[in-house]
Amino acid sequence: MESKSATLSLSALGHDGRLAIFRLLVSAGPTGLAAGEIARRLGMVPNSLSANLNILSRANLTTSRREGRSIIYQADFSTMTALVGFLVGDCCGGAPEICSPLNQLLSQSQQCAPTPSRQKEPC
Amino acid sequence: MESKSATLSLSALGHDGRLAIFRLLVSAGPTGLAAGEIARRLGMVPNSLSANLNILSRANLTTSRREGRSIIYQADFSTMTALVGFLVGDCCGGAPEICSPLNQLLSQSQQCAPTPSRQKEPC
DNA sequence: CACATAATTCCATTATCCTAGAACTATGGA
DNA sequence: TCCATAGTTCTAGGATAATGGAATTATGTG
């Protein structure tokens, strides 16, 4: 990910409504959520929601597919990965010794990865 | 970190100039950089830079200290850690199976942590 | 085809942000 | 004290973004 793309993603997420939408979609996982369902859960009017979904989409943070009358939105995880990688890369480029708190945190999140046993507890 | 604080940080970073400033400060590490030096390196006029540093500071992304005539700015790593944790937490809360690319990436960044040997190569 | 539902697009108003010139404050040196 | 340097604050303009009502497009049903 390059700087321009990172700025786009960050500014897209730097908005209360859009961050809420994105988090909701991330927690919904690959199943995704219909626009109307998002609007209902977050109490947004449909046109504002649509505009914000469009902004998230242009930042490659979401994908969408049509299912009947509904359009299902889904978080694009690869962009989030790239974004975090961009920030983490910054960290490492400079002074490795200050990265340790971040790395501790990240190694904890490691436990969320799919393993035969015990997937969800520490999250 | 809660949502409001995350939005503040994300919108602060969602701006070309401020992202450049922040990355520069992160790469400078704990030594930090004087405002004038930042302005020189990034080709910014001092008042714009000052405004943007102020926005980063209000988002708790930077700290500053005076040294003689200069004011030295430094990236606040704990906020960046909390921000990444906020996003990663989102990931895990929902569907753990989609976290694996992120976790792979993060486990690579693990190698940047201070160890007796081989600190910088894979970054 | 007529109708209901699901979303999006259009549009105007309002609010917010960005920028840079100019003035101001703070520090250090002669 | 006087002056130079380092940053910040003030200010006004122009640009950009957010919002929600109304109209429009797309899909499915009777």
Coordinates of C-alpha atoms (C1' of nucleotides) in Angstrom, one line a residue, chain D residues 11-26:
Chain D
dT11 C1' -7.6 35.7 10.3
dA12 C1' -10.1 35.4 5.9
dG13 C1' -10.7 33.1 1.7
dG14 C1' -11.7 29.2 -0.8
dA15 C1' -12.5 24.4 -1.0
dT16 C1' -14.4 20.2 0.6
dA17 C1' -17.5 17.2 3.1
dA18 C1' -21.9 16.0 5.5
dT19 C1' -26.7 15.8 5.7
dG20 C1' -31.5 14.7 4.4
dG21 C1' -35.6 15.5 1.2
dA22 C1' -37.1 14.2 -3.2
dA23 C1' -36.8 11.8 -7.4
dT24 C1' -34.9 7.7 -9.9
dT25 C1' -33.3 3.0 -10.9
dA26 C1' -33.5 -1.9 -10.1

